[in-house]
Structures are given as C-alpha cells and as structure tokens.
Coordinates of C-alpha atoms and ligand atoms in Angstrom, one line a residue:
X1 CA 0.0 0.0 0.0
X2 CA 2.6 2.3 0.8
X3 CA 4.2 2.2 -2.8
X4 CA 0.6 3.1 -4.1
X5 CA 0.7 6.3 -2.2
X6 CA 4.8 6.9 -3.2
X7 CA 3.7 6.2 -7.1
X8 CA 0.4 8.8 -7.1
X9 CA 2.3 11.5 -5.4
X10 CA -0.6 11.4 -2.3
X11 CA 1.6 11.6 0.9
X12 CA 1.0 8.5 3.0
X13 CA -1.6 8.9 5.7
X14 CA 0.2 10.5 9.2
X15 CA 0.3 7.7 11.9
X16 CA -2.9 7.9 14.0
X17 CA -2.4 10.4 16.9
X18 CA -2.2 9.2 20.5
X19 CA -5.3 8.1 21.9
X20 CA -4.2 10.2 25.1
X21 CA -1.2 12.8 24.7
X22 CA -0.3 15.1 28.1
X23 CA 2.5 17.3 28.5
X24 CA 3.9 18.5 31.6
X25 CA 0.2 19.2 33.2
X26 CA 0.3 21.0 36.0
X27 CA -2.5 21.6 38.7
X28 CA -2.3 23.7 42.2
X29 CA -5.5 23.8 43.7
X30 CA -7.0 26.8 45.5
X31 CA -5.9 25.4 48.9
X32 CA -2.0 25.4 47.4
X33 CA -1.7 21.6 47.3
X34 CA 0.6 20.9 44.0
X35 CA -1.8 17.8 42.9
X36 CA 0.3 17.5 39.8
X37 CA 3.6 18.8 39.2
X38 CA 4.6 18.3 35.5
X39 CA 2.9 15.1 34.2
X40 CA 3.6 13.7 30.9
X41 CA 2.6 10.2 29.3
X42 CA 1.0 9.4 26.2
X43 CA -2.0 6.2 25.7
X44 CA -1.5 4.6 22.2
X45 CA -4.7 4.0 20.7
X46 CA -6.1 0.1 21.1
X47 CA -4.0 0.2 24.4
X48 CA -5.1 -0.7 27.7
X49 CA -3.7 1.5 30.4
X50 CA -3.3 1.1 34.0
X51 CA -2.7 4.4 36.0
X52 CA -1.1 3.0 39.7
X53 CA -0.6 5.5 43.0
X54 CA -1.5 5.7 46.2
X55 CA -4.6 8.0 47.7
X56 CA -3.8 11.6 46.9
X57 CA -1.1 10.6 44.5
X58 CA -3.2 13.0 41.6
X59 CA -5.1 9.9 39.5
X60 CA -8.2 11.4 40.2
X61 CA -6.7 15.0 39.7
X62 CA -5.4 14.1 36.0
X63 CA -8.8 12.3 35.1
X64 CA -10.9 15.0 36.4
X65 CA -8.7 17.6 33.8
X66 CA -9.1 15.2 31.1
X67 CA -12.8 15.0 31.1
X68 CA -12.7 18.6 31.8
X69 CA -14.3 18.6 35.4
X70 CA -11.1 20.0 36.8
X71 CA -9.0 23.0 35.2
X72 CA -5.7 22.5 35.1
X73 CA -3.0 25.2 36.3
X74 CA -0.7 24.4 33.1
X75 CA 0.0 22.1 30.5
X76 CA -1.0 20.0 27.4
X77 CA -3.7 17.5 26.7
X78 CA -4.8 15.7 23.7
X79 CA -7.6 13.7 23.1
X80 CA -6.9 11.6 19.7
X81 CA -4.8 14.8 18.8
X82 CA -7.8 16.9 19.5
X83 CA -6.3 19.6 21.9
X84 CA -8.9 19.7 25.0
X85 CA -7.9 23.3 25.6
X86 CA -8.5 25.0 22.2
X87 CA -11.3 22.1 21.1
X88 CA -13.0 21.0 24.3
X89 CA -16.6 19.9 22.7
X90 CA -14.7 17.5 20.0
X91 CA -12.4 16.2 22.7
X92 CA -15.2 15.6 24.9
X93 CA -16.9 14.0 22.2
X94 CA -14.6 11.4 22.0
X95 CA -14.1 10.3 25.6
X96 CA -16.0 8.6 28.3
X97 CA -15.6 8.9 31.7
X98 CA -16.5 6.6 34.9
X99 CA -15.6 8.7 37.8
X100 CA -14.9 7.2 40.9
X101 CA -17.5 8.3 43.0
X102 CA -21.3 6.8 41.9
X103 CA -23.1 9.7 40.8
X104 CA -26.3 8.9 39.1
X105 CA -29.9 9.2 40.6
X106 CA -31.0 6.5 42.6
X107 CA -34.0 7.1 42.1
X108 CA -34.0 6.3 38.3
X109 CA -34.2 3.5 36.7
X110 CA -30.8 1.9 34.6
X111 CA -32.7 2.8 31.1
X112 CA -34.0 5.8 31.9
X113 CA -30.4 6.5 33.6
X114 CA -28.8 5.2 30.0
X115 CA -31.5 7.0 27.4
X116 CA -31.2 10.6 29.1
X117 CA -27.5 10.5 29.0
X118 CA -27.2 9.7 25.9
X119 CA -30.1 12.5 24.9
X120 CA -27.3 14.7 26.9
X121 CA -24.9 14.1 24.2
X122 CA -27.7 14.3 21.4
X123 CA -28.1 10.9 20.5
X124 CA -31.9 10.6 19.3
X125 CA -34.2 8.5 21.7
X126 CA -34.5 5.6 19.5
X127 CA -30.8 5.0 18.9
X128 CA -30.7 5.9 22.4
X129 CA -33.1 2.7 23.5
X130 CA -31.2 0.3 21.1
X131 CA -28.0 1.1 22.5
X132 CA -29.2 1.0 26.0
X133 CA -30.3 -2.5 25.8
X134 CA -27.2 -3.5 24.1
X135 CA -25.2 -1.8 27.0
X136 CA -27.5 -3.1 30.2
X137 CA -27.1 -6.9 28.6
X138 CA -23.6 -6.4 28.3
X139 CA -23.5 -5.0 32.0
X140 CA -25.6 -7.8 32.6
X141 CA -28.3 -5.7 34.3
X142 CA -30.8 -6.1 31.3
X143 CA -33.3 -7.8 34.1
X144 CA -32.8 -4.8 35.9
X145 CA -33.6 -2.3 33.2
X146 CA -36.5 -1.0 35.0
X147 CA -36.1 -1.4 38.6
X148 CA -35.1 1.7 40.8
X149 CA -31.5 1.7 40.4
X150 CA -31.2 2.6 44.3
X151 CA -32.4 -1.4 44.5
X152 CA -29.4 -1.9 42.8
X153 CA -26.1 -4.0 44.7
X154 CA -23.1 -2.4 44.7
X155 CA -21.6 -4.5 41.8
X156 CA -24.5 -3.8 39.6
X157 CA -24.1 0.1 40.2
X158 CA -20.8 0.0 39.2
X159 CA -21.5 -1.9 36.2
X160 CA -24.1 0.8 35.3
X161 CA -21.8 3.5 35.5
X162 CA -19.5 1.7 32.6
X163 CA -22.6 0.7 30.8
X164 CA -23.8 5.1 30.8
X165 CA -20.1 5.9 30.1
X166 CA -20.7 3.7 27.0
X167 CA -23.9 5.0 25.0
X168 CA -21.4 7.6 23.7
X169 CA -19.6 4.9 22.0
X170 CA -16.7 6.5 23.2
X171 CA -13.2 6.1 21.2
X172 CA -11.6 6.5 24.6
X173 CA -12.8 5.1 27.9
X174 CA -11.4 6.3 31.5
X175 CA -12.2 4.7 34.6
X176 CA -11.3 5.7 38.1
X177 CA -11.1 2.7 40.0
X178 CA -14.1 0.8 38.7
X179 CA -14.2 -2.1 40.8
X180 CA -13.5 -0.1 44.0
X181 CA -15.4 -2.3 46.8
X182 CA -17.0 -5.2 44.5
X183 CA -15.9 -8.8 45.4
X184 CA -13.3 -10.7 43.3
X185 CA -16.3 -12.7 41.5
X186 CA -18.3 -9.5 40.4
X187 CA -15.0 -8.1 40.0
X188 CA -13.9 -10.7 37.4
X189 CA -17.0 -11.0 35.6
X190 CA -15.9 -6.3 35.0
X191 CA -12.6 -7.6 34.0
X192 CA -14.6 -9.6 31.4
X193 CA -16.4 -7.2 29.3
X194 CA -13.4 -4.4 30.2
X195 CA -11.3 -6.8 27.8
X196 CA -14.6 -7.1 25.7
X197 CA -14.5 -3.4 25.3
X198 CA -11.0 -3.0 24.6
X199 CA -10.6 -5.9 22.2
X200 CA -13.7 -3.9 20.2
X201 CA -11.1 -0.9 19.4
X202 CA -12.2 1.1 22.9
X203 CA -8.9 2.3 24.0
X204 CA -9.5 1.9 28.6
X205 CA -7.3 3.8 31.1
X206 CA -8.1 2.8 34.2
X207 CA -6.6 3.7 37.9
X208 CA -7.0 0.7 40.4
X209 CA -5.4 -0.3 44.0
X210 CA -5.9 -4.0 42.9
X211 CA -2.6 -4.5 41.6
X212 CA -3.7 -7.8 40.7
X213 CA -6.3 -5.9 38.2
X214 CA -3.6 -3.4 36.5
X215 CA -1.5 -6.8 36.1
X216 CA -4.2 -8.8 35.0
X217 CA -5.6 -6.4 32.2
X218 CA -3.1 -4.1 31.3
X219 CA 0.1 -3.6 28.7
X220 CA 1.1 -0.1 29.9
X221 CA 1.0 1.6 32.9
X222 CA 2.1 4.5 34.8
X223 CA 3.0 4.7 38.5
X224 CA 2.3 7.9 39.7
X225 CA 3.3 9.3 43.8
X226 CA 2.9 12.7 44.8
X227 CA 1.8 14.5 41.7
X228 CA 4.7 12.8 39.6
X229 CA 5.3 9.6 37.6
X230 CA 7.8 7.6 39.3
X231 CA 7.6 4.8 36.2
X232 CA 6.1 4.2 33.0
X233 CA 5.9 1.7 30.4
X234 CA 4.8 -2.1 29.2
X235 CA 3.9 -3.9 32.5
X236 CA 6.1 -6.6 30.8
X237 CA 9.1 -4.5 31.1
X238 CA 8.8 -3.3 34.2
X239 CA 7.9 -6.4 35.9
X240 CA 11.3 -7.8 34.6
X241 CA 13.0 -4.7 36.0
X242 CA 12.3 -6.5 39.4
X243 CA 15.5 -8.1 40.4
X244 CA 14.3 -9.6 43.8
X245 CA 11.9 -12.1 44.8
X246 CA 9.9 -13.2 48.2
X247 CA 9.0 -16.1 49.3
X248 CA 7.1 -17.3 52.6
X249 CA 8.8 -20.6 53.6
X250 CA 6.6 -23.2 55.9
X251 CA 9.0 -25.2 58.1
X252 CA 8.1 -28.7 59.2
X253 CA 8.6 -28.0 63.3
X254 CA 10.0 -25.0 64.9
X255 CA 12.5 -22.7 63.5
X256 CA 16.4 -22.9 65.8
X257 CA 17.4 -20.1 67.3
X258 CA 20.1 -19.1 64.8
X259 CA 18.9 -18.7 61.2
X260 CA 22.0 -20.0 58.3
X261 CA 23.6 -17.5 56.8
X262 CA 23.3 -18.0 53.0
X263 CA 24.8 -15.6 50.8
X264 CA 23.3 -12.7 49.0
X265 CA 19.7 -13.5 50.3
X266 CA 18.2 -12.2 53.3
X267 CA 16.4 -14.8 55.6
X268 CA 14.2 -13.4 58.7
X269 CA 11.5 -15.7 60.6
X270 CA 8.2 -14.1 60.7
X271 CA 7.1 -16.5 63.1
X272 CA 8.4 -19.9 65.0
X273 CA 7.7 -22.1 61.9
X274 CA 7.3 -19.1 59.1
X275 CA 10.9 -18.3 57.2
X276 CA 10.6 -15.3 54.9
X277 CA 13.3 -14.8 52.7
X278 CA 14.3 -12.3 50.0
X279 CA 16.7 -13.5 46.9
X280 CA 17.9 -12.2 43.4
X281 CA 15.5 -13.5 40.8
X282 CA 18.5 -15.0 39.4
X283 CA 19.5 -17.5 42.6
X284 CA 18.6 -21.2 42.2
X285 CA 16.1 -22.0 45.1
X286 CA 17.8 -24.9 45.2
X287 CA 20.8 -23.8 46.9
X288 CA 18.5 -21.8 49.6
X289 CA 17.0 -25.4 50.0
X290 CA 20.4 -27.0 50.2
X291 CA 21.5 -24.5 53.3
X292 CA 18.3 -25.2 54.9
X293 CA 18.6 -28.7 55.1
X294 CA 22.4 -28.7 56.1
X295 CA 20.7 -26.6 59.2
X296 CA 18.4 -29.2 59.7
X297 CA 15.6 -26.7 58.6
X298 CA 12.7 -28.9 56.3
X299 CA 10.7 -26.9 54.5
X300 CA 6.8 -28.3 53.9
X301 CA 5.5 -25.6 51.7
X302 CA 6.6 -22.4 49.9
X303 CA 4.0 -19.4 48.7
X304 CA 5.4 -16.2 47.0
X305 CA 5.6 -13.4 49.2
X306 CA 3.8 -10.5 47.1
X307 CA 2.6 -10.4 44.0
X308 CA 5.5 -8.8 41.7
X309 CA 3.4 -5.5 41.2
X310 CA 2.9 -4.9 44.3
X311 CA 6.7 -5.1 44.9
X312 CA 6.9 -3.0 43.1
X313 CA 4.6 -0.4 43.6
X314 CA 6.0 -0.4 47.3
X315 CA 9.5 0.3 46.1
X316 CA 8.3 3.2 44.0
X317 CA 5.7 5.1 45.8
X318 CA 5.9 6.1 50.0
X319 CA 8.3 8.3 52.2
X320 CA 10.9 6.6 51.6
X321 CA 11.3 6.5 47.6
X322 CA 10.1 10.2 47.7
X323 CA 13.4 11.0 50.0
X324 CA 15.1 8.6 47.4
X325 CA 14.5 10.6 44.5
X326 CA 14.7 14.2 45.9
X327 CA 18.1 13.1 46.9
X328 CA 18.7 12.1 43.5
X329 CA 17.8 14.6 42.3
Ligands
ATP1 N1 -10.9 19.8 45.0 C1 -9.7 19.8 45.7 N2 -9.3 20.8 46.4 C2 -8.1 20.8 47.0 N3 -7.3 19.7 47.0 C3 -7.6 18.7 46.3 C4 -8.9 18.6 45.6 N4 -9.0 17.4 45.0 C5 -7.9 16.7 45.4 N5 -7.0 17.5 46.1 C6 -5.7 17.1 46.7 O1 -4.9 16.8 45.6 C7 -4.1 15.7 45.8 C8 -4.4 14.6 44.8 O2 -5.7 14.1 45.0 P1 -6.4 13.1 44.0 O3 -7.8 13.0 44.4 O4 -6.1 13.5 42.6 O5 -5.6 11.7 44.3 P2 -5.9 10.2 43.9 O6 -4.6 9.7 43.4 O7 -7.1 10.1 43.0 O8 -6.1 9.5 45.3 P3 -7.2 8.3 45.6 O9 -6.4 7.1 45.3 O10 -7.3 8.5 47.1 O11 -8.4 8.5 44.9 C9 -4.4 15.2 47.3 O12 -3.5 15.8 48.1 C10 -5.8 15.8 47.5 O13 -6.0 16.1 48.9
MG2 MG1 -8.9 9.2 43.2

C-alpha cells in the first residue's frame, strides 16, 4: 500500500495520533496543594492502560482535567490529537468517563439513567433505547432495566456507571477505580467485558489499587506518587525490572534459634515455623533449600511473598522513595 501512495504523489496517511497525549500538566488547587507537578505520558490508541498510586497521589486529579471537570493550572492535553484546551466539545466527544464516586440518581431506573445521558450528548431517543439495551445486557443488568437503580447491589451500580459511560460509544474510555469495593467474583466478571471493550477498538485507562487488576488487564502503565510519575511503560518490562523475589517458607517444626547465613539472600523468621526470605531473581532456590537442610531446617510448603506489582509499587511510591528521588535529584 505504501508504494501506491509513493507512485500517485498522495503523501502517506500520518500515523494515527495518541489516543491520550499530556505534556507537563500542572494543577495547584485553591488550597495550594501541588496535585500535579509536571505530568507527561501518552496512551496509544487500542491500548489498555493502568494508572497506579497511592490516595492523593493526583489519579483522580489528571482524570478530572481530562474529562474537563477540573481545570488545570498548566500544561498539554490531547484527546486523539484533539487539543482539550482549544477544542474541548470535540475532545469531549470522543471520551468517556467513569468517575470514581457513583453519581447517578438513585431514584431512576438503569434505562432511563442510560436513554437521558445519551439525549445529553444528542443521540436521538431511538438509537438511544437500542444502545441502552445492548449496554444493560452487556452489563448484565438487562433484568434490571427498569427497577429503581437505588435497589441496585453495589456491583451492579458500578457496572451501570461503565454501561452510561458507553452510550457515547466512546473512542476512549477512562475509569477511576471501577471495581473499588466489588468482590473478586463481580470483579472478574468487569474484567470480562473491560477486555470485551477494549478488544472492540475502545482504548481503557483505568486507575486501580488492585494491583492484581492493572496486572491482570493491562500492557502499559504508569505509576504515579505525589503529583509525579515515578515509572512508565509495558507492564512486561517493568515487571522484569524487578530483580528480587519473596517467598514465605513453611518449616516442618520450629524454627532454631540461629537462622544460616546463605549468601546474597536475606532470611528473617516471621514466626516460630514461618521463614521469609528475600533473593535475586536470578539464585537457584535450590541452593537456599540446600542451606536449609544442612541446618536441619525442612521446609513443607513455599507461597510467593507479594505479587511482583505490588513489589513494586512499594518500592516506587511512600516516604521513603520520595526522599530517594529528591536526593537524586
Ligand atoms: N478539590 C480539591 N481541592 C483541594 N485539594 C484537592 C482537591 N482534590 C484533590 N485534592 C488534593 O490533591 C491531591 C491529589 O488528589 P487526587 O484525588 O487527585 O488523588 P488520587 O490519586 O485520586 O487519590 P485516591 O487514590 O485516594 O483516589 C491530594 O493531596 C488531594 O488532597
Ligand atoms: Mg482518586
């Protein structure tokens, strides 16, 4: 194809813009707290984005000045290349947003809820109806299309929020922390028809404290601490950063006094028959075994310490890594 565009003289097509483009965004709030303090990441489109921090790290802050609920002090954001700044409507146009906080009436019911958003964004009432039931069956709430969404658990109100964020057919979908207090089965069963979604062209950002989730769903992510990102890129990568791994070691009997010495890992009994130990990713278990059972230490059963993202995450973000990198810097 591209030859076909060299030979007529018609300049190939410009790769497709970022699905999400920000540079160095900036927000102080009134109160002075820097919630951001020079941002920058970009979403390809198709991908599926995780955005990690702890509370008040700015997740919230950034979505809110995506979707335009929040102004931001300085800085760049595109939507699609759509500059949100000089061409808010068309940007809007092309995103969807599930905030973190439930914030539809509860005393509506889920079409109803579905049909007048959409009419929000001018979609006509009878597209409106055929998209909602497409969206409540996919939310699996279709049996609960006309009950008083107050009547609603707490899984099913979340999935109505992504289902409303949806009628727009939206190019680029945000969540903030979707699954935030739904159980791991209702939880999974989101996971589901997020893929679904994604794998039909809907580019999802998504901030979570389930690592598990980010891990689970996402090939890029961010981690962001204190209004900056402390990391970025494929979760693949970064995973294989990690050069140390836990385990939780359970000894047959009680632990002796003295714990081996084996070199280059760190051994520390969390309790009389618990042995937690830390080791390059590179070690040979084997040899840790070996040591053990020159002590006279059996070991019964073995269960990883943390799951790697979360090893992560706790390296990155807290006091400590925020002294870390002011020193470095
Ligand atoms: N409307 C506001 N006015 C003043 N300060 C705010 C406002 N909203 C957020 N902040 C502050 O900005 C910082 C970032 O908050 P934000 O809500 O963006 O964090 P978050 O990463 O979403 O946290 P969480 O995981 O708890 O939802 C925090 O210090 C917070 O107290
Ligand atoms: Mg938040």
């Amino acid at each position: 194809m591209a030859s076909d565009h060299a030979s007529s003289g018609v300049p190939a097509p410009a790769a497709s813009p970022p699905a999400l483009s920000i540079r160095d965004l900036r927000k102080t709030y009134d109160t002075g707290v820097q919630a951001l303090k020079g941002v920058s990441l970009e979403v390809a489109p198709g991908d599926f984005y995780a955005l990690l921090g702890p509370n008040g790290a700015g997740k919230s802050t950034l979505i809110g000045i995506v979707s335009s609920l929040v102004n931001k002090t300085s800085g760049e954001v595109r939507v699609f290349g759509v500059d949100l700044h000089a061409d808010r409507d068309a940007a809007m146009r092309l995103l969807g947003l599930v905030p973190q906080e439930l914030n539809f009436n509860m005393f509506e019911k889920p079409r109803d809820i579905l049909v007048n958003y959409a009419g929000f964004y001018g979609i006509a009432r009878a597209e409106a109806l055929l998209r909602a039931e497409q969206e409540l069956r996919r939310a699996q709430l279709w049996d609960k299309a006309d009950s008083m969404a107050r009547t609603l658990s707490g899984g099913m109100k979340r999935r109505l929020m992504i289902a409303r964020a949806m009628m727009t057919r939206p190019r680029l979908l945000i969540l903030d922390e979707p699954t935030a207090g739904v159980d791991i089965e209702i939880r999974r069963g989101m996971w589901k028809s997020l893929r679904e979604i994604n794998a039909a062209g809907t580019t999802i950002i998504l901030t979570t404290h389930y690592l598990e989730e980010a891990e689970s769903l996402c090939r890029n992510l961010a981690i962001i601490d204190r209004g900056t990102i402390v990391q970025q890129g494929p979760m693949r990568s970064l995973l294989a950063t990690l050069d140390v791994e836990g385990f939780l070691l359970d000894i047959d009997g009680r632990l002796p006094p003295a714990l081996p010495q084996i070199e280059g890992t760190s051994l520390v009994a969390s309790d009389d028959h618990t042995l937690d130990v830390e080791m390059p990713r590179a070690m040979d278990l084997n040899r840790v075994f070996a040591s053990l059972d020159a002590a006279g230490i059996r070991v019964r059963s073995m269960r990883t310490k943390s799951n790697r993202l979360e090893e992560l995450f706790v390296r990155l973000t807290g006091e400590e890594a925020a002294a870390k990198r002011e020193q470095a810097a």
